Amino acid sequence: MRILTKLLPAKHLLSIAVVSAFLAVALVALPDGEIADKNTISLEANFEVVDQSQLMLQDLRQLAPTANTPAPNVFFSTNNINTDTTTTTIHDIPAPKALVQKSAPPTFKEQTVEIKSGDSLSKLLSAEGISAQDIHKVSLADKSQKTLLQMRPGQTLQFVTDNTSGELTSLTIVLNRLDSVTFDRVGDEFTRKEDSRTPEITQAYKEAEINDSLFVDGLKSGIDQSLLIELANIFGWDIDFALDIRKGDSLSVLYEEQLLDGEKIGNGNIIAAQFINNGRTYQAIRYTTDKGSSYYSPDGLAMRKAFIRTPVDFTRISSKFNPNRLHPVFKTTMPHRGVDYAAASGTPVKAAGDGKISFAGKQNGYGNVVIIDHGRGYQTLYAHLRGFAKGTKRGARVQQGKVIAYVGQTGWATGPHLHYEFRINGTHKNPVTVKLPNDEPMPKNDLKNYLPYAKQVVATLANSHSPEFAQKLASLNKN
Ligand SMILES: [Zn+2]
């Protein structure tokens, strides 16, 4: 646990010096007499300082609860000196009681503790000398929200204690750069208040030329990884980033940056992006309709396709789509009407597109199999599954990307793999090469507002291009 102790009143700083001097004297064990006398005199000359050092000594006692010694009457008695720091005793400094009380303003101590794995509120606070009653009272104020119960490593607790009574006066849990929850003592209980800061949003522009890969060159050009992942998702429907990338491909991106106190704290949405791939250019613009936010071409076509190309993360294609194949088990000509994706048993299988499950169960050679109807004559089939995901049953609606089952080798299979079929109006197509239909186009009503907006965004993007990027685009358009 790392503790950062900040003492509030500036006078305390002065008293630290005074107390340090005392402790140094006590520990070094100078012959009693002269020096002690000197200190006594200097302290008595200034009651304010005596007062503050009294409070400091209380602080020290709270920080080291083991130093629990009966107050000795002797000022600096040498027989109490101990080299073992854990049992070092701290003596009361005789100071006129009346004066101390009169001049003592309420002083508070503010501390910050970073939450580590395995910490709990009571563990953290009781280690700082906060009473069990106070911890209980704070928990009561948080009873329905349970923010404090869900504290996570990396978050911090800031708390203020009354130096005289040792009572907790305020506790703040800082959840992240933007959000915090504060508990303030009011009488004998605590109130709870949530604070949220709103970051300032600005637009930023970056571009990159790709000579190695999207990620290598993107990062080199100062584009954050999270943005690159998003760019890969936006353009991944049209560009295979593993196979299609050519040296000299370029991209430009207009996006939001979140600022807090002038400092960048994160990225917002990608507003628009452009990709020049192998002599072709793609543009995507983010737009929000009743159905949510998505990316569209400048003329309003969805960037997203109605199907994802591969419904599983596979290691290799173990058998291609082949209408004239010799079957590996039966050694007879038997068309392979799908593609086999080799993957470890248990790898999640995703629905390729939105649709309704028309079959989920066992079928001879297929073993455990799922068939999804996507409407418009489209159907996909997933076979040799080890098992089904929760909710995968006949009649259930599924969304593109939802995990429906797990890779296995049930039915006629020689190893764990997903056998995947893509059918259009009953005809089997090669899932690897079939032209995937675009997602539903933008509704006409939205399109009316979208087109002028898109025009404006395209202009902003064009104005941001570097001369090199603009030149590359111009040469493309000429061809
Ligand atoms: Zn197969």
Coordinates of C-alpha atoms and ligand atoms in Angstrom, one line a residue:
M1 CA 0.0 0.0 0.0
R2 CA 1.4 3.4 -0.9
I3 CA 0.5 6.2 1.3
L4 CA 0.9 9.8 0.3
T5 CA 0.4 12.0 3.3
K6 CA -0.4 15.7 2.8
L7 CA -0.6 17.9 5.8
L8 CA -3.0 20.7 5.4
P9 CA -2.1 23.8 7.4
A10 CA 1.2 25.3 6.4
K11 CA 2.1 25.8 10.0
H12 CA 2.3 22.0 10.3
L13 CA 5.3 22.1 8.0
L14 CA 7.0 24.2 10.5
S15 CA 6.1 21.8 13.3
I16 CA 7.5 18.9 11.4
A17 CA 10.9 20.5 11.7
V18 CA 10.4 21.0 15.4
V19 CA 9.2 17.4 16.0
S20 CA 12.0 16.0 13.8
A21 CA 14.4 17.9 16.0
F22 CA 12.8 16.3 19.1
L23 CA 13.0 12.9 17.7
A24 CA 16.5 13.3 16.5
V25 CA 17.5 14.4 20.0
A26 CA 15.6 11.5 21.5
L27 CA 17.1 8.9 19.3
V28 CA 20.6 10.0 19.2
A29 CA 20.6 10.1 23.0
L30 CA 22.6 13.1 23.7
P31 CA 23.4 13.7 27.3
D32 CA 20.3 15.2 28.9
G33 CA 20.4 18.6 30.2
E34 CA 21.6 21.4 28.0
I35 CA 19.9 20.6 24.7
A36 CA 16.6 19.6 26.2
D37 CA 16.6 22.8 28.1
K38 CA 17.2 24.8 25.0
N39 CA 14.3 23.2 23.3
T40 CA 12.0 23.7 26.2
I41 CA 12.8 27.3 26.2
S42 CA 12.3 27.9 22.5
L43 CA 9.0 26.1 22.6
E44 CA 7.7 27.9 25.6
A45 CA 8.5 31.1 23.8
N46 CA 6.0 30.3 21.1
F47 CA 2.9 28.4 22.3
E48 CA 1.6 28.3 18.8
V49 CA 4.4 26.0 17.8
V50 CA 4.0 23.9 20.9
D51 CA 0.4 23.5 20.0
Q52 CA 1.1 22.4 16.5
S53 CA 3.8 20.0 17.5
Q54 CA 1.4 18.4 20.0
L55 CA -0.9 17.8 17.1
M56 CA 1.9 16.3 15.1
L57 CA 2.8 13.9 17.9
Q58 CA -0.8 12.8 17.9
D59 CA -0.6 12.3 14.2
L60 CA 2.5 10.1 14.6
R61 CA 0.8 8.1 17.3
Q62 CA -2.1 7.5 15.0
L63 CA 0.2 6.4 12.2
A64 CA 2.0 4.0 14.5
P65 CA -0.6 2.5 16.8
T66 CA 1.9 0.1 18.3
A67 CA 3.7 3.0 19.9
N68 CA 1.3 2.9 22.8
T69 CA 3.1 4.1 25.8
P70 CA 1.9 5.6 29.0
A71 CA 2.8 9.3 29.0
P72 CA 6.0 9.7 30.9
N73 CA 6.6 12.7 33.1
V74 CA 10.3 12.9 32.2
F75 CA 11.0 15.0 29.2
F76 CA 14.0 13.2 27.6
S77 CA 14.8 10.2 29.7
T78 CA 17.6 8.3 28.2
N79 CA 16.4 4.9 29.5
N80 CA 13.5 5.1 27.1
I81 CA 15.7 5.3 24.1
N82 CA 15.4 2.3 21.8
T83 CA 17.0 1.6 18.5
D84 CA 14.1 -0.6 17.4
T85 CA 12.0 1.9 15.5
T86 CA 8.7 0.0 15.7
T87 CA 8.7 0.5 19.5
T88 CA 10.1 4.0 19.6
T89 CA 8.3 5.9 22.2
I90 CA 7.0 9.4 21.7
H91 CA 6.7 11.6 24.7
D92 CA 4.2 14.2 25.5
I93 CA 5.5 17.7 25.6
P94 CA 4.4 19.5 28.6
A95 CA 2.5 22.6 27.4
P96 CA 0.1 24.8 29.2
K97 CA -3.2 23.1 28.7
A98 CA -5.4 26.3 28.7
L99 CA -3.3 28.0 26.1
V100 CA -3.2 24.9 23.8
Q101 CA -6.9 24.6 23.9
K102 CA -7.6 28.2 23.2
S103 CA -5.3 28.5 20.3
A104 CA -6.0 25.2 18.7
P105 CA -7.9 25.6 15.4
P106 CA -9.5 22.4 14.0
T107 CA -6.9 20.8 11.9
F108 CA -7.4 18.0 9.4
K109 CA -5.2 15.5 7.7
E110 CA -5.8 14.5 4.1
Q111 CA -4.4 11.2 2.8
T112 CA -4.5 9.4 -0.5
V113 CA -4.3 5.6 -0.7
E114 CA -4.0 3.7 -4.0
I115 CA -6.3 0.6 -4.1
K116 CA -4.4 -2.6 -4.7
S117 CA -5.7 -6.1 -5.6
G118 CA -7.2 -7.7 -2.6
D119 CA -7.9 -4.5 -0.7
S120 CA -11.3 -3.7 0.9
L121 CA -12.6 -0.5 2.4
S122 CA -12.3 -1.8 6.0
K123 CA -8.9 -3.2 5.4
L124 CA -7.6 0.1 3.9
L125 CA -9.2 2.4 6.4
S126 CA -8.6 0.5 9.6
A127 CA -4.9 0.3 8.6
E128 CA -5.0 4.1 8.6
G129 CA -6.5 4.2 12.1
I130 CA -10.1 4.9 11.1
S131 CA -12.6 3.4 13.6
A132 CA -14.8 0.5 12.7
Q133 CA -17.8 2.7 13.6
D134 CA -16.8 5.3 11.0
I135 CA -16.2 2.6 8.3
H136 CA -19.6 1.2 9.1
K137 CA -21.3 4.7 8.8
V138 CA -19.7 5.3 5.4
S139 CA -20.8 1.9 4.2
L140 CA -24.4 2.7 5.2
A141 CA -24.4 5.8 3.0
D142 CA -23.2 3.6 0.1
K143 CA -25.6 0.8 0.9
S144 CA -27.8 0.9 -2.2
Q145 CA -25.1 1.8 -4.8
K146 CA -22.3 -0.4 -3.4
T147 CA -19.6 1.7 -5.1
L148 CA -17.1 1.1 -2.3
L149 CA -17.7 -2.7 -2.3
Q150 CA -16.8 -2.7 -6.0
M151 CA -13.5 -0.8 -5.7
R152 CA -10.9 -1.8 -8.2
P153 CA -7.1 -1.8 -8.2
G154 CA -5.8 1.5 -9.6
Q155 CA -8.6 3.6 -8.1
T156 CA -7.7 5.8 -5.2
L157 CA -9.3 6.7 -1.9
Q158 CA -8.8 10.2 -0.5
F159 CA -9.8 10.7 3.0
V160 CA -9.7 13.5 5.6
T161 CA -9.5 12.9 9.3
D162 CA -9.9 15.3 12.2
N163 CA -6.5 15.5 13.9
T164 CA -8.0 15.9 17.4
S165 CA -10.8 13.4 17.5
G166 CA -9.4 11.0 14.8
E167 CA -12.8 11.0 13.2
L168 CA -13.3 10.5 9.5
T169 CA -14.7 13.7 8.1
S170 CA -14.7 13.0 4.4
L171 CA -14.0 10.1 2.0
T172 CA -13.7 10.2 -1.7
I173 CA -13.3 7.3 -4.1
V174 CA -11.8 8.4 -7.4
L175 CA -13.1 5.9 -9.9
N176 CA -11.3 7.3 -12.9
R177 CA -10.1 10.6 -14.4
L178 CA -13.8 11.7 -14.7
D179 CA -15.8 10.1 -12.0
S180 CA -15.6 10.2 -8.2
V181 CA -18.0 9.6 -5.3
T182 CA -17.6 11.6 -2.0
F183 CA -18.9 10.8 1.4
D184 CA -19.1 13.8 3.8
R185 CA -19.8 13.6 7.5
V186 CA -22.9 15.5 8.5
G187 CA -23.3 15.1 12.3
D188 CA -23.2 11.4 13.0
E189 CA -23.8 10.1 9.4
F190 CA -22.4 10.5 6.0
T191 CA -23.9 11.9 2.8
R192 CA -23.1 10.5 -0.6
K193 CA -22.4 12.6 -3.7
E194 CA -21.4 11.6 -7.2
D195 CA -19.2 13.9 -9.3
S196 CA -18.6 13.6 -13.0
R197 CA -16.5 15.8 -15.2
T198 CA -17.2 16.1 -18.8
P199 CA -14.1 16.1 -21.1
E200 CA -13.8 18.7 -23.8
I201 CA -14.1 17.2 -27.3
T202 CA -11.9 18.4 -30.1
Q203 CA -11.4 17.2 -33.6
A204 CA -8.0 15.8 -34.6
Y205 CA -6.6 14.5 -37.9
K206 CA -3.9 12.0 -38.7
E207 CA -2.7 10.1 -41.8
A208 CA -0.4 7.3 -42.5
E209 CA 1.3 5.6 -45.4
I210 CA 1.4 1.8 -45.1
N211 CA 4.6 0.0 -46.0
D212 CA 4.5 -2.8 -43.5
S213 CA 1.1 -3.2 -41.9
L214 CA -1.8 -1.1 -40.7
F215 CA -0.7 -1.5 -37.1
V216 CA 3.0 -1.0 -37.5
D217 CA 2.7 2.1 -39.8
G218 CA -0.4 3.4 -38.0
L219 CA 1.4 3.5 -34.7
K220 CA 4.5 5.0 -36.3
S221 CA 2.3 7.8 -37.5
G222 CA 1.0 8.5 -34.0
I223 CA -2.4 6.9 -34.4
D224 CA -3.5 5.1 -31.2
Q225 CA -4.0 1.4 -31.3
S226 CA -7.7 1.7 -30.3
L227 CA -8.3 3.9 -33.3
L228 CA -6.4 1.4 -35.6
I229 CA -8.6 -1.5 -34.3
E230 CA -11.7 0.6 -35.1
L231 CA -10.3 1.5 -38.6
A232 CA -9.8 -2.2 -39.2
N233 CA -13.4 -2.8 -38.2
I234 CA -14.8 0.0 -40.4
F235 CA -12.8 -1.0 -43.6
G236 CA -12.5 -4.7 -42.8
W237 CA -15.7 -5.4 -44.8
D238 CA -14.0 -4.3 -48.0
I239 CA -10.3 -4.8 -47.3
D240 CA -8.6 -8.0 -45.9
F241 CA -5.9 -6.4 -43.8
A242 CA -3.8 -9.6 -43.9
L243 CA -4.0 -10.2 -47.7
D244 CA -5.0 -7.1 -49.5
I245 CA -2.6 -4.4 -48.2
R246 CA 0.0 -3.1 -50.7
K247 CA 3.1 -1.0 -50.1
G248 CA 2.1 2.7 -50.5
D249 CA -1.5 2.2 -49.3
S250 CA -2.6 5.3 -47.3
L251 CA -5.2 6.2 -44.8
S252 CA -6.5 9.4 -43.2
V253 CA -8.7 9.7 -40.2
L254 CA -10.7 12.5 -38.6
Y255 CA -11.6 11.7 -35.1
E256 CA -12.5 13.1 -31.7
E257 CA -10.1 13.7 -28.9
Q258 CA -11.1 14.0 -25.3
L259 CA -9.3 16.7 -23.3
L260 CA -9.3 17.3 -19.6
D261 CA -7.6 20.5 -18.3
G262 CA -6.0 20.8 -21.7
E263 CA -4.5 17.3 -21.4
K264 CA -5.5 14.5 -23.8
I265 CA -7.2 11.7 -21.9
G266 CA -8.6 9.6 -24.7
N267 CA -10.1 9.3 -28.1
G268 CA -13.8 9.7 -29.0
N269 CA -15.4 8.5 -32.1
I270 CA -13.9 8.3 -35.6
I271 CA -15.9 11.0 -37.5
A272 CA -14.7 10.0 -40.9
A273 CA -11.9 8.0 -42.5
Q274 CA -10.4 7.4 -45.9
F275 CA -8.4 4.4 -47.1
I276 CA -6.4 4.1 -50.4
N277 CA -5.9 0.4 -51.0
N278 CA -4.3 -1.0 -54.1
G279 CA -5.5 1.9 -56.3
R280 CA -9.0 2.0 -54.9
T281 CA -10.3 4.5 -52.4
Y282 CA -12.8 3.9 -49.6
Q283 CA -14.5 6.6 -47.5
A284 CA -16.5 6.0 -44.3
I285 CA -18.5 8.6 -42.4
R286 CA -20.1 8.0 -39.0
Y287 CA -23.8 8.7 -38.8
T288 CA -26.4 8.1 -36.1
T289 CA -30.0 7.1 -37.0
D290 CA -32.8 5.7 -34.8
K291 CA -31.1 2.3 -35.2
G292 CA -27.8 3.6 -33.7
S293 CA -24.5 4.8 -35.0
S294 CA -22.8 3.2 -38.0
Y295 CA -20.5 4.0 -40.9
Y296 CA -21.7 4.8 -44.4
S297 CA -20.1 5.7 -47.7
P298 CA -20.6 9.4 -48.8
D299 CA -23.6 8.3 -50.8
G300 CA -25.3 6.6 -47.8
L301 CA -24.4 2.9 -48.4
A302 CA -23.6 0.9 -45.2
M303 CA -20.0 0.0 -44.8
R304 CA -21.0 -2.9 -42.8
K305 CA -22.1 -6.0 -44.7
A306 CA -25.0 -8.2 -43.8
F307 CA -22.6 -11.1 -43.0
I308 CA -19.2 -11.5 -41.4
R309 CA -16.9 -13.4 -43.7
T310 CA -15.6 -16.0 -41.2
P311 CA -17.8 -17.0 -38.2
V312 CA -14.8 -18.4 -36.2
D313 CA -11.2 -17.5 -35.3
F314 CA -9.5 -20.3 -37.1
T315 CA -5.9 -21.6 -37.4
R316 CA -6.1 -22.7 -41.0
I317 CA -8.6 -23.8 -43.7
S318 CA -8.4 -27.6 -43.5
S319 CA -10.7 -28.2 -46.4
K320 CA -11.9 -25.9 -49.2
F321 CA -15.2 -25.5 -50.8
N322 CA -15.1 -28.1 -53.6
P323 CA -18.1 -29.6 -55.5
N324 CA -15.9 -32.5 -56.8
R325 CA -14.0 -33.5 -53.7
L326 CA -13.0 -37.1 -52.7
H327 CA -14.5 -37.5 -49.2
P328 CA -11.7 -38.1 -46.6
V329 CA -13.7 -40.7 -44.8
F330 CA -15.7 -42.5 -47.5
K331 CA -13.1 -42.1 -50.3
T332 CA -15.8 -41.5 -52.9
T333 CA -16.6 -38.4 -54.9
M334 CA -18.6 -36.3 -52.5
P335 CA -18.9 -32.6 -53.0
H336 CA -17.7 -30.5 -50.1
R337 CA -20.3 -27.8 -50.0
G338 CA -18.8 -25.7 -47.3
V339 CA -15.4 -24.7 -46.0
D340 CA -13.7 -26.3 -43.0
Y341 CA -12.0 -24.0 -40.5
A342 CA -9.6 -25.9 -38.2
A343 CA -9.8 -24.5 -34.7
A344 CA -9.3 -25.7 -31.2
S345 CA -12.2 -27.6 -29.7
G346 CA -14.3 -25.1 -27.7
T347 CA -13.5 -22.1 -29.9
P348 CA -16.6 -19.9 -30.0
V349 CA -18.7 -19.9 -33.3
K350 CA -20.5 -16.7 -34.1
A351 CA -23.7 -16.1 -36.1
A352 CA -22.5 -14.7 -39.5
G353 CA -25.5 -12.4 -39.7
D354 CA -28.7 -11.3 -38.1
G355 CA -31.4 -14.0 -38.4
K356 CA -33.5 -16.7 -36.8
I357 CA -32.3 -20.1 -35.8
S358 CA -34.2 -22.7 -37.9
F359 CA -32.4 -25.8 -36.6
A360 CA -30.2 -26.6 -33.5
G361 CA -29.6 -30.2 -32.8
K362 CA -28.1 -33.5 -34.2
Q363 CA -28.0 -34.5 -37.8
N364 CA -26.1 -37.6 -38.8
G365 CA -22.9 -36.6 -40.6
Y366 CA -23.0 -33.0 -39.4
G367 CA -23.1 -34.0 -35.7
N368 CA -24.3 -31.0 -33.7
V369 CA -25.4 -28.5 -36.2
V370 CA -27.0 -25.0 -36.2
I371 CA -28.8 -23.5 -39.2
I372 CA -29.7 -19.8 -39.4
D373 CA -32.3 -18.2 -41.7
H374 CA -31.3 -14.6 -42.5
G375 CA -34.2 -13.7 -44.8
R376 CA -33.9 -12.6 -48.4
G377 CA -33.1 -16.2 -49.3
Y378 CA -29.9 -16.4 -47.2
Q379 CA -29.0 -19.3 -44.9
T380 CA -25.9 -20.3 -43.0
L381 CA -25.0 -23.7 -41.5
Y382 CA -22.5 -24.5 -38.7
A383 CA -21.5 -28.2 -38.2
H384 CA -19.5 -30.7 -36.0
L385 CA -20.1 -28.5 -32.9
R386 CA -19.1 -29.6 -29.5
G387 CA -22.1 -27.9 -28.0
F388 CA -24.5 -25.0 -28.2
A389 CA -24.3 -21.6 -26.5
K390 CA -27.1 -20.6 -24.0
G391 CA -30.2 -19.6 -25.9
T392 CA -29.3 -21.4 -29.1
K393 CA -32.5 -23.1 -30.0
R394 CA -35.0 -23.3 -32.8
G395 CA -36.9 -20.0 -33.3
A396 CA -34.4 -17.9 -31.4
R397 CA -33.4 -14.5 -33.0
V398 CA -29.7 -13.9 -33.2
Q399 CA -27.6 -10.9 -34.1
Q400 CA -24.5 -10.8 -36.2
G401 CA -21.5 -11.8 -34.1
K402 CA -23.4 -13.5 -31.3
V403 CA -21.7 -16.7 -30.1
I404 CA -24.1 -19.5 -30.9
A405 CA -22.0 -22.6 -30.4
Y406 CA -18.5 -24.1 -29.9
V407 CA -16.1 -25.9 -32.2
G408 CA -16.0 -29.7 -31.8
Q409 CA -15.7 -32.9 -33.9
T410 CA -19.2 -34.4 -33.6
G411 CA -20.6 -36.4 -36.6
W412 CA -18.2 -37.4 -39.4
A413 CA -15.1 -35.4 -38.6
T414 CA -11.5 -36.4 -38.4
G415 CA -10.5 -33.5 -36.1
P416 CA -11.9 -30.4 -34.4
H417 CA -13.1 -27.9 -37.0
L418 CA -16.1 -25.9 -38.1
H419 CA -17.8 -26.9 -41.3
Y420 CA -19.5 -23.8 -42.6
E421 CA -22.0 -23.5 -45.4
F422 CA -23.4 -20.4 -47.1
R423 CA -26.6 -20.9 -49.1
I424 CA -28.5 -18.4 -51.3
N425 CA -32.0 -19.6 -52.3
G426 CA -30.9 -23.1 -51.6
T427 CA -27.7 -23.1 -53.7
H428 CA -24.4 -23.6 -51.9
K429 CA -21.9 -20.8 -52.4
N430 CA -18.2 -20.7 -51.5
P431 CA -18.2 -18.9 -48.1
V432 CA -14.7 -17.5 -48.8
T433 CA -15.4 -15.8 -52.1
V434 CA -19.2 -15.2 -52.1
K435 CA -20.1 -11.5 -52.6
L436 CA -21.6 -10.5 -49.3
P437 CA -24.7 -8.3 -49.5
N438 CA -24.4 -4.8 -47.9
D439 CA -26.3 -4.2 -44.7
E440 CA -29.6 -2.6 -45.0
P441 CA -29.3 0.9 -46.6
M442 CA -30.0 4.1 -44.7
P443 CA -33.7 4.9 -44.5
K444 CA -34.8 7.6 -47.0
N445 CA -35.7 10.0 -44.3
D446 CA -32.3 9.9 -42.7
L447 CA -30.6 10.0 -46.1
K448 CA -32.1 13.5 -46.7
N449 CA -30.2 14.8 -43.7
Y450 CA -27.2 12.6 -44.2
L451 CA -26.2 13.7 -47.7
P452 CA -25.5 17.4 -47.0
Y453 CA -23.7 16.4 -43.7
A454 CA -21.5 13.9 -45.6
K455 CA -20.6 16.5 -48.2
Q456 CA -19.4 18.8 -45.4
V457 CA -17.4 16.1 -43.7
V458 CA -15.8 15.0 -47.0
A459 CA -14.7 18.7 -47.5
T460 CA -13.3 18.9 -43.9
L461 CA -11.3 15.7 -44.6
A462 CA -10.1 17.1 -48.0
N463 CA -8.9 20.3 -46.3
S464 CA -6.9 18.4 -43.8
H465 CA -5.0 16.2 -46.3
S466 CA -1.3 16.7 -46.5
P467 CA 0.0 17.7 -50.0
E468 CA 1.3 14.1 -50.5
F469 CA -2.0 12.5 -49.6
A470 CA -3.9 15.0 -51.8
Q471 CA -1.6 14.2 -54.7
K472 CA -2.0 10.5 -54.3
L473 CA -5.8 10.9 -54.4
A474 CA -5.6 13.2 -57.4
S475 CA -3.5 10.7 -59.4
L476 CA -6.0 7.9 -58.5
N477 CA -8.9 10.0 -59.8
K478 CA -7.1 10.6 -63.1
N479 CA -6.8 6.9 -63.8
Ligands
ZN1 ZN -16.6 -29.8 -44.1

